[in-house]
Every structure is written in C-alpha cells, then in structure tokens.
C-alpha cells in the first residue's frame, strides 16, 4: 500500500488552512479515505495544495474539498496505488483511464491498427499496407486494392470505355460530341445529345462535351436539344466504321427584337416533333384564354399571335403582358389566369 500524493489547484483559497480532501466511489456517498486527508499548501503559497492518501486506492473517484463544513471544490480523480503524484481533474487521465472514453473508442475501432492505412487501401489502386489488407480480409474476405479499390474501379471503367473491345458480341465506338456557341467557340453545358433511334443520350459537361457509345458499322443521326435560348441545326448524320468519331456542333443564340411597347413581350418558340427534330414551316398560334380588356383594348393592335417557324424551327410571337390586364394573375372559376395564353403548333395537319 503506497502513500499516494494528490495535487489540487485552488487559487481562491491561497493562504488558507483547514482544507480536507474527501474521496468517494463515483456513484457512492461513503468516504473511502478514512476521515479525510488534510490539504497542505505548497511553499509557493499560490493556491496549490497537496494531500497524501494512504489507502490502497485505484480507479476513478469523486472528490470534494471541504473547509469548515463547506465544499469549496469538487471533481474527479483517477488514482493508482503508487507514490507518483496525481492531479485532480486531470482531463487526460480521465479520458485515458481504463474503461473510460478512450477505451470505448478503441472498442469501436477494434481490429484497425491504423485508420489512415484502411482509407488509403480502400481508395488507391496500389498494394497498400499489408497489415490493413490482412485486417480487412479477416474472417474470409477477398478484398484486393489493385482490383477493388475506388481508383482501380475507375481505371477499369475508363479502360472499358476507351477500348474497342467486344461487349456482349457488339463492337462499341465512342462518339465525342462537342457543342459550342457560334462566334464564341465556347462550350455549351447542359445540352442533351441523343442518338436517334436508340436510348443513348448524354448531357454536355461544362466544356460542352458529351461522350456516347454506339455499335460499329452503322449510320446514326445525332440530335441536340439545347438549353435555354439556343437554335440547333438539323440532326447530324454520321457513319461509324470501327474508329472513334468526333462530332462538332455549333449552336446560335437568336436575337430578340427590341420591344418599344411596354405592354408587349416577345415569346420565342422552338417547335420539335416527338423525336426532337426542329420543324420548319410549322404554324404556331397563341390564343388568349380570357377576353378581359387590356389597356382599354388599345394594346391588342400591337400583338402578333400567329407565326410560321423558319428553317431552324424558330418563331417569335408578340403577346400582352399580364400586368396590362385588370387584376393581373387572378384566376376565374376554371382556374385560368388573367393574361394566360394557349400555344399550339401545327405541321402538315398534325398538332
């Protein structure tokens, strides 16, 4: 049984006497250090006190420091039955004590020697740490970072995508479509690129590039559904004959006519059939669903509610703004807004 020294820091009690240490089990109220142990201030007289416990105590204890019947400090102490000095409320000791928080964390990560080695071996395509690999495969696993890691999976996918090998008995050809703006040469992101007659489609990335894969020895029609206010050319016909194909497509942005009438807005229409092909000479009309008077009727004279699409499938209508009507954006009993139009397009008798 050792005489175990414990140190306390109580600045507010510097120079005072009559302090007593009382120790308890963490969940008990019975003194475990006899009648208590006297605290003696060190020679520096700066509020640092020492007490010596002669009982054989080991573990975590709750303590109070009492002066004339009043508790002036309380907290926790982790003790061992040694003559090494112990510090009250030592956070590191409390954290690292047997059965404490650190042991709890260790139990959660039991079987992992080094977490960084596990992360590297799961992500990188090299052999990695042999220790981590053995730990991962404990119990019958067959994980191989050169085959199964994220990097290895990515490289395998890229190799498949770039190859002209056989997949399901069909040779695959890569089509790289680059969609740019006319005059700017800048890539247009968000354009939907499709191969007519197939389910193959991709959206262009921030550089205006979309990559598609098709069967060899075929003729295909590439269709672009552009984002926003862009015009697209007619479908681009390409032939694939065993080599990758690069397809540049340039899109133009229409220029809206300047509007001098504050009651009128320009509505730009792009008319396509069900395959996405833009239609020339389609008849487009706009019908005002409610006949409320607008601007006393005078604004109607400036509207253009019928137009025919040009070779790019484009036309422009001039319609009344909602705020030219009484009670704009209000609905009638059928739920139709003031100023709401219905747009229809006809081509060769088909709606």
Coordinates of C-alpha atoms in Angstrom, one line a residue:
X1 CA 0.0 0.0 0.0
X2 CA 1.6 3.3 -1.2
X3 CA 1.3 6.8 0.1
X4 CA -0.3 8.4 -2.9
X5 CA 0.2 12.2 -3.3
X6 CA -2.6 14.2 -5.0
X7 CA -2.2 17.9 -6.0
X8 CA -5.1 20.4 -6.1
X9 CA -5.2 23.9 -7.7
X10 CA -7.5 26.2 -5.7
X11 CA -6.3 29.8 -6.4
X12 CA -9.3 31.3 -4.4
X13 CA -8.0 29.6 -1.2
X14 CA -4.4 30.7 -1.4
X15 CA -3.0 31.2 2.1
X16 CA -5.9 29.4 3.8
X17 CA -5.8 26.4 6.1
X18 CA -8.2 23.8 7.3
X19 CA -8.9 22.2 3.9
X20 CA -9.8 18.5 3.9
X21 CA -10.0 16.0 1.0
X22 CA -12.9 13.6 0.9
X23 CA -12.9 10.7 -1.6
X24 CA -15.9 8.7 -2.7
X25 CA -16.7 6.0 -5.2
X26 CA -18.1 7.6 -8.4
X27 CA -21.6 6.5 -7.5
X28 CA -21.4 6.3 -3.7
X29 CA -21.6 8.5 -0.6
X30 CA -19.2 6.6 1.7
X31 CA -15.7 8.1 2.4
X32 CA -13.0 5.8 1.0
X33 CA -10.1 7.7 2.5
X34 CA -10.9 7.3 6.2
X35 CA -12.0 10.5 7.8
X36 CA -10.4 12.5 5.0
X37 CA -6.9 13.8 4.3
X38 CA -5.5 17.2 5.1
X39 CA -4.5 19.6 2.3
X40 CA -1.3 21.5 2.8
X41 CA -0.4 24.5 0.6
X42 CA 3.0 24.3 -1.1
X43 CA 5.8 26.6 -0.3
X44 CA 4.9 28.9 -3.2
X45 CA 1.7 29.8 -1.3
X46 CA -0.2 30.4 -4.6
X47 CA -3.2 28.2 -4.1
X48 CA -1.6 24.9 -4.9
X49 CA -2.3 22.2 -2.3
X50 CA -1.1 18.7 -1.7
X51 CA -2.7 15.8 0.1
X52 CA -1.5 12.2 0.7
X53 CA -3.8 9.2 0.6
X54 CA -2.6 6.2 2.5
X55 CA -5.4 3.8 1.5
X56 CA -4.7 1.5 -1.4
X57 CA -7.0 3.1 -4.0
X58 CA -7.0 2.6 -7.8
X59 CA -9.6 3.8 -10.3
X60 CA -11.8 6.9 -10.8
X61 CA -13.1 8.7 -7.7
X62 CA -15.3 11.6 -7.0
X63 CA -13.8 14.1 -4.6
X64 CA -14.8 17.2 -2.5
X65 CA -12.5 19.7 -0.8
X66 CA -14.2 20.8 2.4
X67 CA -13.3 23.8 4.6
X68 CA -15.2 24.2 7.9
X69 CA -18.1 22.2 6.6
X70 CA -18.4 23.9 3.2
X71 CA -17.4 22.4 -0.1
X72 CA -15.1 24.8 -1.9
X73 CA -14.1 22.4 -4.8
X74 CA -15.2 19.1 -6.3
X75 CA -14.4 17.0 -9.2
X76 CA -12.8 13.7 -10.3
X77 CA -9.5 12.0 -9.7
X78 CA -8.0 8.9 -11.4
X79 CA -5.8 7.2 -8.9
X80 CA -3.3 4.3 -8.9
X81 CA -1.7 2.8 -5.8
X82 CA 1.7 4.4 -6.4
X83 CA 3.8 7.1 -5.0
X84 CA 3.6 9.1 -8.3
X85 CA 1.8 12.4 -7.9
X86 CA -1.7 12.6 -9.2
X87 CA -3.6 15.7 -10.3
X88 CA -7.2 16.4 -9.5
X89 CA -9.4 16.9 -12.6
X90 CA -6.7 15.8 -14.9
X91 CA -8.6 15.7 -18.2
X92 CA -6.0 13.4 -20.0
X93 CA -6.1 10.9 -17.1
X94 CA -9.9 10.9 -17.1
X95 CA -10.0 10.4 -20.8
X96 CA -7.4 7.7 -20.9
X97 CA -8.4 5.8 -17.7
X98 CA -9.2 2.0 -18.1
X99 CA -12.8 1.6 -19.2
X100 CA -13.1 5.3 -20.0
X101 CA -13.9 7.2 -23.2
X102 CA -10.6 6.3 -24.9
X103 CA -11.2 2.6 -24.3
X104 CA -14.7 3.0 -25.6
X105 CA -13.4 4.5 -28.9
X106 CA -10.8 1.7 -29.1
X107 CA -13.6 -0.9 -28.8
X108 CA -15.5 0.7 -31.7
X109 CA -12.4 0.6 -33.9
X110 CA -11.2 -2.8 -32.7
X111 CA -9.3 -4.7 -35.4
X112 CA -8.0 -1.5 -37.0
X113 CA -4.3 -0.8 -36.4
X114 CA -4.2 2.5 -38.4
X115 CA -7.3 4.2 -39.9
X116 CA -5.3 6.1 -42.5
X117 CA -3.9 2.8 -43.9
X118 CA -7.5 1.5 -44.2
X119 CA -8.6 4.6 -46.1
X120 CA -5.7 4.5 -48.5
X121 CA -6.1 0.9 -49.3
X122 CA -9.8 1.4 -50.0
X123 CA -9.2 4.3 -52.3
X124 CA -5.9 3.8 -54.0
X125 CA -5.1 1.2 -56.6
X126 CA -1.7 0.1 -55.3
X127 CA -1.0 -2.8 -52.9
X128 CA -1.1 -0.6 -49.8
X129 CA -0.5 -1.7 -46.2
X130 CA -0.2 -5.5 -45.8
X131 CA -1.4 -5.1 -42.2
X132 CA -4.5 -3.1 -43.2
X133 CA -5.3 -5.6 -46.0
X134 CA -5.0 -8.6 -43.6
X135 CA -7.3 -6.8 -41.1
X136 CA -9.9 -6.0 -43.8
X137 CA -9.9 -9.6 -45.0
X138 CA -10.1 -11.1 -41.5
X139 CA -12.8 -13.7 -41.4
X140 CA -12.7 -14.7 -45.1
X141 CA -12.7 -11.5 -47.1
X142 CA -11.1 -11.3 -50.6
X143 CA -10.6 -7.6 -51.0
X144 CA -7.7 -6.7 -53.3
X145 CA -7.0 -3.0 -53.7
X146 CA -5.4 -3.4 -57.1
X147 CA -8.8 -4.7 -58.3
X148 CA -11.5 -3.5 -55.9
X149 CA -10.4 0.0 -54.7
X150 CA -12.1 3.2 -55.9
X151 CA -9.1 4.0 -58.1
X152 CA -8.9 0.5 -59.6
X153 CA -12.6 0.5 -60.3
X154 CA -12.3 3.9 -62.1
X155 CA -9.3 2.8 -64.2
X156 CA -11.1 -0.4 -65.1
X157 CA -14.2 1.6 -66.3
X158 CA -12.1 4.1 -68.2
X159 CA -10.2 1.2 -70.0
X160 CA -13.5 -0.4 -71.0
X161 CA -14.9 2.9 -72.2
X162 CA -11.9 3.8 -74.3
X163 CA -11.4 0.3 -75.8
X164 CA -12.8 -1.0 -79.0
X165 CA -13.2 -4.5 -77.5
X166 CA -16.2 -6.7 -77.7
X167 CA -19.0 -6.2 -75.2
X168 CA -21.9 -8.6 -75.5
X169 CA -20.8 -9.5 -79.0
X170 CA -21.0 -5.9 -80.3
X171 CA -18.1 -3.6 -81.1
X172 CA -18.5 -0.2 -79.3
X173 CA -17.5 3.0 -80.9
X174 CA -17.0 6.2 -79.0
X175 CA -18.7 9.4 -80.3
X176 CA -17.4 12.6 -78.8
X177 CA -19.8 15.5 -79.4
X178 CA -18.6 19.0 -78.8
X179 CA -21.3 21.6 -78.6
X180 CA -20.1 25.2 -78.9
X181 CA -21.7 28.7 -79.4
X182 CA -21.4 30.2 -82.9
X183 CA -19.0 33.1 -82.9
X184 CA -17.7 32.4 -79.4
X185 CA -16.4 28.9 -79.7
X186 CA -17.2 28.3 -76.0
X187 CA -18.6 25.0 -74.9
X188 CA -22.3 25.0 -74.0
X189 CA -23.1 23.0 -70.9
X190 CA -26.4 21.3 -70.3
X191 CA -27.3 20.4 -73.9
X192 CA -28.9 17.0 -74.3
X193 CA -27.2 14.9 -77.0
X194 CA -29.1 11.9 -78.3
X195 CA -28.6 9.2 -80.9
X196 CA -31.8 8.9 -82.9
X197 CA -33.5 5.5 -82.8
X198 CA -31.6 4.4 -79.6
X199 CA -31.8 5.1 -75.9
X200 CA -28.3 6.5 -75.9
X201 CA -28.1 10.1 -74.7
X202 CA -25.8 12.3 -72.6
X203 CA -25.7 15.8 -71.3
X204 CA -22.8 18.0 -72.2
X205 CA -20.4 18.9 -69.4
X206 CA -19.0 22.4 -68.5
X207 CA -16.8 22.2 -71.6
X208 CA -19.7 21.4 -73.9
X209 CA -18.6 17.8 -74.4
X210 CA -20.8 14.7 -74.3
X211 CA -19.4 11.1 -74.9
X212 CA -21.7 8.4 -76.3
X213 CA -21.1 4.8 -77.3
X214 CA -22.8 3.0 -80.2
X215 CA -22.5 -0.2 -82.2
X216 CA -20.0 -0.4 -85.0
X217 CA -20.8 -0.3 -88.8
X218 CA -24.0 1.8 -88.6
X219 CA -25.2 5.2 -89.7
X220 CA -26.6 7.4 -86.9
X221 CA -28.4 10.7 -86.5
X222 CA -27.2 12.9 -83.7
X223 CA -29.8 15.2 -82.2
X224 CA -29.0 18.1 -79.8
X225 CA -31.7 19.6 -77.6
X226 CA -30.0 22.8 -76.5
X227 CA -30.5 24.6 -73.1
X228 CA -32.1 28.0 -72.9
X229 CA -32.4 30.2 -75.9
X230 CA -30.3 28.4 -78.5
X231 CA -31.0 27.2 -82.0
X232 CA -29.9 23.8 -83.1
X233 CA -29.1 22.6 -86.6
X234 CA -30.9 19.7 -88.2
X235 CA -29.8 16.2 -87.0
X236 CA -26.2 15.5 -87.9
X237 CA -25.7 12.2 -89.8
X238 CA -22.6 10.3 -89.0
X239 CA -21.1 6.9 -90.0
X240 CA -19.1 4.7 -87.7
X241 CA -16.7 2.2 -89.2
X242 CA -14.5 0.9 -86.4
X243 CA -12.9 4.2 -85.3
X244 CA -13.9 6.8 -82.7
X245 CA -15.9 9.7 -84.1
X246 CA -15.6 13.4 -83.2
X247 CA -18.8 15.5 -83.9
X248 CA -18.6 19.3 -83.6
X249 CA -22.0 21.0 -83.4
X250 CA -22.4 24.8 -83.3
X251 CA -25.4 26.5 -81.8
X252 CA -26.5 30.0 -82.3
X253 CA -28.5 32.3 -80.0
X254 CA -31.4 34.2 -81.5
X255 CA -31.5 37.9 -81.1
X256 CA -34.8 39.2 -79.9
X257 CA -36.2 42.3 -81.5
X258 CA -36.2 45.4 -79.2
X259 CA -39.5 46.0 -77.6
X260 CA -40.7 49.6 -77.7
X261 CA -44.2 48.8 -76.4
X262 CA -44.2 48.3 -72.6
X263 CA -47.4 46.3 -72.9
X264 CA -45.8 43.7 -75.2
X265 CA -43.4 40.8 -74.5
X266 CA -41.6 38.7 -77.1
X267 CA -42.2 34.9 -76.8
X268 CA -39.6 32.8 -78.7
X269 CA -40.7 29.3 -79.7
X270 CA -38.8 26.3 -80.8
X271 CA -41.0 23.6 -82.4
X272 CA -39.9 20.0 -82.5
X273 CA -41.5 16.7 -83.3
X274 CA -41.6 13.8 -80.8
X275 CA -38.1 12.7 -81.9
X276 CA -36.6 16.1 -81.1
X277 CA -36.2 17.3 -84.7
X278 CA -36.9 21.0 -85.1
X279 CA -39.7 21.7 -87.6
X280 CA -39.7 24.2 -90.5
X281 CA -42.9 25.8 -91.7
X282 CA -44.9 24.8 -88.6
X283 CA -47.9 27.1 -87.9
X284 CA -47.8 28.5 -84.4
X285 CA -50.7 30.3 -82.7
X286 CA -51.4 31.9 -79.4
X287 CA -54.9 32.1 -78.0
X288 CA -55.8 34.4 -75.1
X289 CA -58.0 32.2 -72.9
X290 CA -59.7 35.1 -71.2
X291 CA -61.0 38.0 -73.2
X292 CA -60.6 40.6 -70.4
X293 CA -59.9 44.1 -71.8
X294 CA -56.3 45.1 -71.7
X295 CA -55.3 48.8 -71.6
X296 CA -58.7 49.8 -72.8
X297 CA -58.4 47.5 -75.9
X298 CA -55.6 49.6 -77.5
X299 CA -52.8 47.2 -76.7
X300 CA -54.4 44.4 -78.8
X301 CA -53.3 46.2 -82.0
X302 CA -49.6 45.6 -81.3
X303 CA -49.9 41.8 -80.7
X304 CA -48.7 39.1 -83.1
X305 CA -50.4 35.8 -82.2
X306 CA -49.6 33.8 -85.3
X307 CA -46.3 32.9 -86.9
X308 CA -44.5 30.3 -89.0
X309 CA -41.3 28.6 -88.0
X310 CA -38.1 29.2 -90.0
X311 CA -35.6 26.6 -91.1
X312 CA -34.4 26.3 -87.6
X313 CA -37.8 25.6 -86.1
X314 CA -37.9 29.1 -84.6
X315 CA -40.6 31.8 -84.5
X316 CA -41.4 34.8 -82.3
X317 CA -44.8 35.9 -81.1
X318 CA -45.7 39.3 -79.5
X319 CA -48.1 38.9 -76.7
X320 CA -49.7 41.1 -74.0
X321 CA -48.0 41.2 -70.6
X322 CA -50.2 40.1 -67.7
X323 CA -49.9 43.5 -66.0
X324 CA -51.7 45.2 -68.9
X325 CA -55.0 43.5 -67.7
X326 CA -57.2 44.4 -64.8
X327 CA -56.4 42.2 -61.8
X328 CA -53.3 40.6 -63.3
X329 CA -52.6 36.9 -62.3
X330 CA -56.1 36.5 -60.8
X331 CA -57.9 33.3 -61.7
X332 CA -61.5 32.7 -62.7
X333 CA -63.7 29.8 -61.5
X334 CA -61.9 27.5 -64.0
X335 CA -58.5 28.4 -62.6
X336 CA -57.4 30.3 -65.7
X337 CA -55.1 33.3 -65.1
X338 CA -55.8 36.7 -66.4
X339 CA -53.4 37.1 -69.4
X340 CA -52.9 33.3 -69.9
X341 CA -52.3 32.1 -73.4
X342 CA -52.6 28.7 -75.0
X343 CA -49.8 28.0 -77.6
X344 CA -50.5 25.5 -80.4
X345 CA -48.3 24.3 -83.3
X346 CA -49.4 22.5 -86.5
X347 CA -47.4 20.8 -89.1
X348 CA -48.9 19.1 -92.1
X349 CA -52.2 18.8 -90.4
X350 CA -50.8 17.4 -87.2
X351 CA -51.0 19.2 -83.8

